[in-house]
Amino acid sequence: MKPRIPSQKRSRNTKNRIMESAMKLFSKEGFHGVTAVDICREAGAATGSFYHYFSNKEDLFLAVTSMYMNEVASFQKIFVSRFMNHPEKELDLFLKSTLESHLLNPGFLKELMKMSLENENVKAMVSRENEEIIRFIQEFLKSYYPSFKETKLHRTAWLLYHSCEGIIHQYVLEGPDIKKEDLLDDLKHLYAACLGAPTIASRQEAK
């Protein structure tokens, strides 16, 4: 006789399956291209289970977005915290982590960007997460650039984050004919100049 799985654990497993299936389908078909029935079929769950956990499809999309953004943010925060004593040597780690985090699920990233333009709740969630990461970068900058005023710190953190996000979004979503290594190298020198980090070695050769 198989041991019984506690109902709380079964419930958690069902909810997780629905969210994972939703991310898969949203990434492939888009938010408007799937229904609650499609998602539950993919998850192997009864349609009634969907409405036990989520009030509607938008509610589910917000939950999936939160799950996705937490994973992306964890990549970035881990690497930002590794800047330690030599930020000019660790800048490439932050840029690499940002690029790799965006490559986790390009399909969902693309749909998230679309939804943030048409849905105010999604837009608000993305904005809150952006501000949290900007504050994190700002605190890092404060420890290395104590002469910066608060307004300068926030402006620099905002510039670094949004310019990096924008460039990498376009790279991941459009796939231009640029090698990852060249992109990261160009970004590293761009941000080193922005931060005024003169100790970064010049490129060995122009590309």
PDB file of N, CA and C in Angstrom, residues 143-199:
ATOM      1  N   SER A 143      28.795  52.073  -0.815  1.00  0.00           N
ATOM      2  CA  SER A 143      29.955  51.587  -0.081  1.00  0.00           C
ATOM      3  C   SER A 143      31.263  51.818  -0.837  1.00  0.00           C
ATOM      4  N   TYR A 144      31.198  51.942  -2.157  1.00  0.00           N
ATOM      5  CA  TYR A 144      32.404  52.136  -2.960  1.00  0.00           C
ATOM      6  C   TYR A 144      32.608  53.572  -3.436  1.00  0.00           C
ATOM      7  N   TYR A 145      31.518  54.340  -3.416  1.00  0.00           N
ATOM      8  CA  TYR A 145      31.596  55.722  -3.865  1.00  0.00           C
ATOM      9  C   TYR A 145      30.973  56.626  -2.805  1.00  0.00           C
ATOM     10  N   PRO A 146      31.605  56.711  -1.632  1.00  0.00           N
ATOM     11  CA  PRO A 146      31.033  57.474  -0.512  1.00  0.00           C
ATOM     12  C   PRO A 146      30.884  58.959  -0.798  1.00  0.00           C
ATOM     13  N   SER A 147      31.615  59.473  -1.786  1.00  0.00           N
ATOM     14  CA  SER A 147      31.522  60.893  -2.103  1.00  0.00           C
ATOM     15  C   SER A 147      30.264  61.217  -2.913  1.00  0.00           C
ATOM     16  N   PHE A 148      29.615  60.190  -3.477  1.00  0.00           N
ATOM     17  CA  PHE A 148      28.401  60.419  -4.255  1.00  0.00           C
ATOM     18  C   PHE A 148      27.259  60.857  -3.330  1.00  0.00           C
ATOM     19  N   LYS A 149      26.511  61.869  -3.727  1.00  0.00           N
ATOM     20  CA  LYS A 149      25.316  62.255  -2.993  1.00  0.00           C
ATOM     21  C   LYS A 149      24.213  61.242  -3.284  1.00  0.00           C
ATOM     22  N   GLU A 150      23.163  61.233  -2.436  1.00  0.00           N
ATOM     23  CA  GLU A 150      22.078  60.270  -2.604  1.00  0.00           C
ATOM     24  C   GLU A 150      21.435  60.371  -3.984  1.00  0.00           C
ATOM     25  N   THR A 151      21.246  61.596  -4.451  1.00  0.00           N
ATOM     26  CA  THR A 151      20.625  61.754  -5.767  1.00  0.00           C
ATOM     27  C   THR A 151      21.517  61.190  -6.873  1.00  0.00           C
ATOM     28  N   LYS A 152      22.831  61.373  -6.723  1.00  0.00           N
ATOM     29  CA  LYS A 152      23.785  60.836  -7.695  1.00  0.00           C
ATOM     30  C   LYS A 152      23.802  59.311  -7.626  1.00  0.00           C
ATOM     31  N   LEU A 153      23.748  58.767  -6.415  1.00  0.00           N
ATOM     32  CA  LEU A 153      23.736  57.310  -6.252  1.00  0.00           C
ATOM     33  C   LEU A 153      22.512  56.701  -6.923  1.00  0.00           C
ATOM     34  N   HIS A 154      21.354  57.306  -6.659  1.00  0.00           N
ATOM     35  CA  HIS A 154      20.115  56.760  -7.233  1.00  0.00           C
ATOM     36  C   HIS A 154      20.122  56.892  -8.745  1.00  0.00           C
ATOM     37  N   ARG A 155      20.571  58.049  -9.237  1.00  0.00           N
ATOM     38  CA  ARG A 155      20.620  58.268 -10.691  1.00  0.00           C
ATOM     39  C   ARG A 155      21.559  57.287 -11.369  1.00  0.00           C
ATOM     40  N   THR A 156      22.717  57.050 -10.744  1.00  0.00           N
ATOM     41  CA  THR A 156      23.693  56.124 -11.319  1.00  0.00           C
ATOM     42  C   THR A 156      23.164  54.700 -11.295  1.00  0.00           C
ATOM     43  N   ALA A 157      22.545  54.315 -10.164  1.00  0.00           N
ATOM     44  CA  ALA A 157      21.970  52.969 -10.053  1.00  0.00           C
ATOM     45  C   ALA A 157      20.862  52.778 -11.082  1.00  0.00           C
ATOM     46  N   TRP A 158      20.007  53.801 -11.246  1.00  0.00           N
ATOM     47  CA  TRP A 158      18.910  53.742 -12.219  1.00  0.00           C
ATOM     48  C   TRP A 158      19.462  53.601 -13.632  1.00  0.00           C
ATOM     49  N   LEU A 159      20.483  54.393 -13.940  1.00  0.00           N
ATOM     50  CA  LEU A 159      21.090  54.359 -15.273  1.00  0.00           C
ATOM     51  C   LEU A 159      21.723  53.000 -15.553  1.00  0.00           C
ATOM     52  N   LEU A 160      22.490  52.498 -14.604  1.00  0.00           N
ATOM     53  CA  LEU A 160      23.154  51.209 -14.793  1.00  0.00           C
ATOM     54  C   LEU A 160      22.140  50.095 -15.010  1.00  0.00           C
ATOM     55  N   TYR A 161      21.118  50.075 -14.151  1.00  0.00           N
ATOM     56  CA  TYR A 161      20.145  48.989 -14.227  1.00  0.00           C
ATOM     57  C   TYR A 161      19.341  49.034 -15.521  1.00  0.00           C
ATOM     58  N   HIS A 162      18.746  50.189 -15.815  1.00  0.00           N
ATOM     59  CA  HIS A 162      17.843  50.247 -16.973  1.00  0.00           C
ATOM     60  C   HIS A 162      18.582  50.171 -18.300  1.00  0.00           C
ATOM     61  N   SER A 163      19.768  50.728 -18.368  1.00  0.00           N
ATOM     62  CA  SER A 163      20.510  50.617 -19.623  1.00  0.00           C
ATOM     63  C   SER A 163      20.945  49.171 -19.854  1.00  0.00           C
ATOM     64  N   CYS A 164      21.387  48.519 -18.780  1.00  0.00           N
ATOM     65  CA  CYS A 164      21.790  47.112 -18.881  1.00  0.00           C
ATOM     66  C   CYS A 164      20.595  46.246 -19.265  1.00  0.00           C
ATOM     67  N   GLU A 165      19.464  46.462 -18.580  1.00  0.00           N
ATOM     68  CA  GLU A 165      18.255  45.697 -18.879  1.00  0.00           C
ATOM     69  C   GLU A 165      17.813  45.913 -20.318  1.00  0.00           C
ATOM     70  N   GLY A 166      17.800  47.176 -20.742  1.00  0.00           N
ATOM     71  CA  GLY A 166      17.336  47.476 -22.085  1.00  0.00           C
ATOM     72  C   GLY A 166      18.186  46.841 -23.166  1.00  0.00           C
ATOM     73  N   ILE A 167      19.495  46.957 -23.025  1.00  0.00           N
ATOM     74  CA  ILE A 167      20.409  46.392 -24.021  1.00  0.00           C
ATOM     75  C   ILE A 167      20.297  44.877 -24.060  1.00  0.00           C
ATOM     76  N   ILE A 168      20.272  44.265 -22.867  1.00  0.00           N
ATOM     77  CA  ILE A 168      20.222  42.801 -22.815  1.00  0.00           C
ATOM     78  C   ILE A 168      18.860  42.276 -23.255  1.00  0.00           C
ATOM     79  N   HIS A 169      17.768  42.992 -22.931  1.00  0.00           N
ATOM     80  CA  HIS A 169      16.451  42.606 -23.439  1.00  0.00           C
ATOM     81  C   HIS A 169      16.470  42.522 -24.957  1.00  0.00           C
ATOM     82  N   GLN A 170      16.971  43.586 -25.578  1.00  0.00           N
ATOM     83  CA  GLN A 170      17.003  43.619 -27.039  1.00  0.00           C
ATOM     84  C   GLN A 170      17.886  42.514 -27.601  1.00  0.00           C
ATOM     85  N   TYR A 171      18.990  42.266 -26.950  1.00  0.00           N
ATOM     86  CA  TYR A 171      19.907  41.216 -27.407  1.00  0.00           C
ATOM     87  C   TYR A 171      19.233  39.843 -27.333  1.00  0.00           C
ATOM     88  N   VAL A 172      18.576  39.565 -26.219  1.00  0.00           N
ATOM     89  CA  VAL A 172      17.948  38.258 -26.019  1.00  0.00           C
ATOM     90  C   VAL A 172      16.737  38.084 -26.931  1.00  0.00           C
ATOM     91  N   LEU A 173      15.923  39.136 -27.065  1.00  0.00           N
ATOM     92  CA  LEU A 173      14.677  39.018 -27.813  1.00  0.00           C
ATOM     93  C   LEU A 173      14.861  39.142 -29.320  1.00  0.00           C
ATOM     94  N   GLU A 174      15.836  39.924 -29.758  1.00  0.00           N
ATOM     95  CA  GLU A 174      16.024  40.123 -31.193  1.00  0.00           C
ATOM     96  C   GLU A 174      17.145  39.262 -31.770  1.00  0.00           C
ATOM     97  N   GLY A 175      18.082  38.855 -30.905  1.00  0.00           N
ATOM     98  CA  GLY A 175      19.158  37.980 -31.358  1.00  0.00           C
ATOM     99  C   GLY A 175      20.038  38.569 -32.431  1.00  0.00           C
ATOM    100  N   PRO A 176      20.601  39.788 -32.230  1.00  0.00           N
ATOM    101  CA  PRO A 176      21.492  40.364 -33.248  1.00  0.00           C
ATOM    102  C   PRO A 176      22.758  39.528 -33.402  1.00  0.00           C
ATOM    103  N   ASP A 177      23.429  39.715 -34.529  1.00  0.00           N
ATOM    104  CA  ASP A 177      24.627  38.930 -34.831  1.00  0.00           C
ATOM    105  C   ASP A 177      25.831  39.488 -34.069  1.00  0.00           C
ATOM    106  N   ILE A 178      25.783  39.339 -32.754  1.00  0.00           N
ATOM    107  CA  ILE A 178      26.868  39.791 -31.886  1.00  0.00           C
ATOM    108  C   ILE A 178      27.197  38.650 -30.927  1.00  0.00           C
ATOM    109  N   LYS A 179      28.457  38.337 -30.802  1.00  0.00           N
ATOM    110  CA  LYS A 179      28.857  37.295 -29.869  1.00  0.00           C
ATOM    111  C   LYS A 179      28.613  37.750 -28.441  1.00  0.00           C
ATOM    112  N   LYS A 180      28.217  36.814 -27.577  1.00  0.00           N
ATOM    113  CA  LYS A 180      27.971  37.154 -26.179  1.00  0.00           C
ATOM    114  C   LYS A 180      29.198  37.781 -25.535  1.00  0.00           C
ATOM    115  N   GLU A 181      30.365  37.237 -25.855  1.00  0.00           N
ATOM    116  CA  GLU A 181      31.603  37.724 -25.250  1.00  0.00           C
ATOM    117  C   GLU A 181      31.861  39.184 -25.641  1.00  0.00           C
ATOM    118  N   ASP A 182      31.589  39.527 -26.915  1.00  0.00           N
ATOM    119  CA  ASP A 182      31.796  40.904 -27.377  1.00  0.00           C
ATOM    120  C   ASP A 182      30.799  41.851 -26.725  1.00  0.00           C
ATOM    121  N   LEU A 183      29.540  41.400 -26.604  1.00  0.00           N
ATOM    122  CA  LEU A 183      28.530  42.226 -25.959  1.00  0.00           C
ATOM    123  C   LEU A 183      28.921  42.537 -24.518  1.00  0.00           C
ATOM    124  N   LEU A 184      29.320  41.500 -23.781  1.00  0.00           N
ATOM    125  CA  LEU A 184      29.687  41.686 -22.380  1.00  0.00           C
ATOM    126  C   LEU A 184      30.921  42.565 -22.229  1.00  0.00           C
ATOM    127  N   ASP A 185      31.864  42.400 -23.136  1.00  0.00           N
ATOM    128  CA  ASP A 185      33.088  43.216 -23.090  1.00  0.00           C
ATOM    129  C   ASP A 185      32.762  44.691 -23.329  1.00  0.00           C
ATOM    130  N   ASP A 186      31.909  44.965 -24.315  1.00  0.00           N
ATOM    131  CA  ASP A 186      31.520  46.341 -24.602  1.00  0.00           C
ATOM    132  C   ASP A 186      30.757  46.954 -23.423  1.00  0.00           C
ATOM    133  N   LEU A 187      29.837  46.168 -22.827  1.00  0.00           N
ATOM    134  CA  LEU A 187      29.070  46.662 -21.687  1.00  0.00           C
ATOM    135  C   LEU A 187      29.979  46.936 -20.489  1.00  0.00           C
ATOM    136  N   LYS A 188      30.930  46.063 -20.261  1.00  0.00           N
ATOM    137  CA  LYS A 188      31.838  46.231 -19.124  1.00  0.00           C
ATOM    138  C   LYS A 188      32.591  47.547 -19.226  1.00  0.00           C
ATOM    139  N   HIS A 189      33.106  47.869 -20.414  1.00  0.00           N
ATOM    140  CA  HIS A 189      33.857  49.100 -20.591  1.00  0.00           C
ATOM    141  C   HIS A 189      32.948  50.330 -20.540  1.00  0.00           C
ATOM    142  N   LEU A 190      31.725  50.172 -21.013  1.00  0.00           N
ATOM    143  CA  LEU A 190      30.764  51.263 -20.954  1.00  0.00           C
ATOM    144  C   LEU A 190      30.450  51.634 -19.506  1.00  0.00           C
ATOM    145  N   TYR A 191      30.170  50.607 -18.673  1.00  0.00           N
ATOM    146  CA  TYR A 191      29.792  50.880 -17.290  1.00  0.00           C
ATOM    147  C   TYR A 191      30.993  51.247 -16.427  1.00  0.00           C
ATOM    148  N   ALA A 192      32.155  50.740 -16.786  1.00  0.00           N
ATOM    149  CA  ALA A 192      33.364  51.134 -16.060  1.00  0.00           C
ATOM    150  C   ALA A 192      33.603  52.630 -16.244  1.00  0.00           C
ATOM    151  N   ALA A 193      33.363  53.110 -17.459  1.00  0.00           N
ATOM    152  CA  ALA A 193      33.531  54.536 -17.730  1.00  0.00           C
ATOM    153  C   ALA A 193      32.498  55.355 -16.968  1.00  0.00           C
ATOM    154  N   CYS A 194      31.264  54.834 -16.902  1.00  0.00           N
ATOM    155  CA  CYS A 194      30.190  55.520 -16.183  1.00  0.00           C
ATOM    156  C   CYS A 194      30.519  55.639 -14.702  1.00  0.00           C
ATOM    157  N   LEU A 195      31.116  54.583 -14.139  1.00  0.00           N
ATOM    158  CA  LEU A 195      31.450  54.560 -12.715  1.00  0.00           C
ATOM    159  C   LEU A 195      32.775  55.239 -12.419  1.00  0.00           C
ATOM    160  N   GLY A 196      33.521  55.575 -13.474  1.00  0.00           N
ATOM    161  CA  GLY A 196      34.814  56.199 -13.267  1.00  0.00           C
ATOM    162  C   GLY A 196      35.808  55.240 -12.656  1.00  0.00           C
ATOM    163  N   ALA A 197      35.878  54.011 -13.212  1.00  0.00           N
ATOM    164  CA  ALA A 197      36.790  52.988 -12.693  1.00  0.00           C
ATOM    165  C   ALA A 197      38.014  52.920 -13.586  1.00  0.00           C
ATOM    166  N   PRO A 198      39.045  53.712 -13.333  1.00  0.00           N
ATOM    167  CA  PRO A 198      40.202  53.808 -14.227  1.00  0.00           C
ATOM    168  C   PRO A 198      41.108  52.595 -14.191  1.00  0.00           C
ATOM    169  N   THR A 199      40.934  51.716 -13.208  1.00  0.00           N
ATOM    170  CA  THR A 199      41.856  50.590 -13.083  1.00  0.00           C
ATOM    171  C   THR A 199      41.524  49.445 -14.024  1.00  0.00           C
TER     172      THR A 199
END
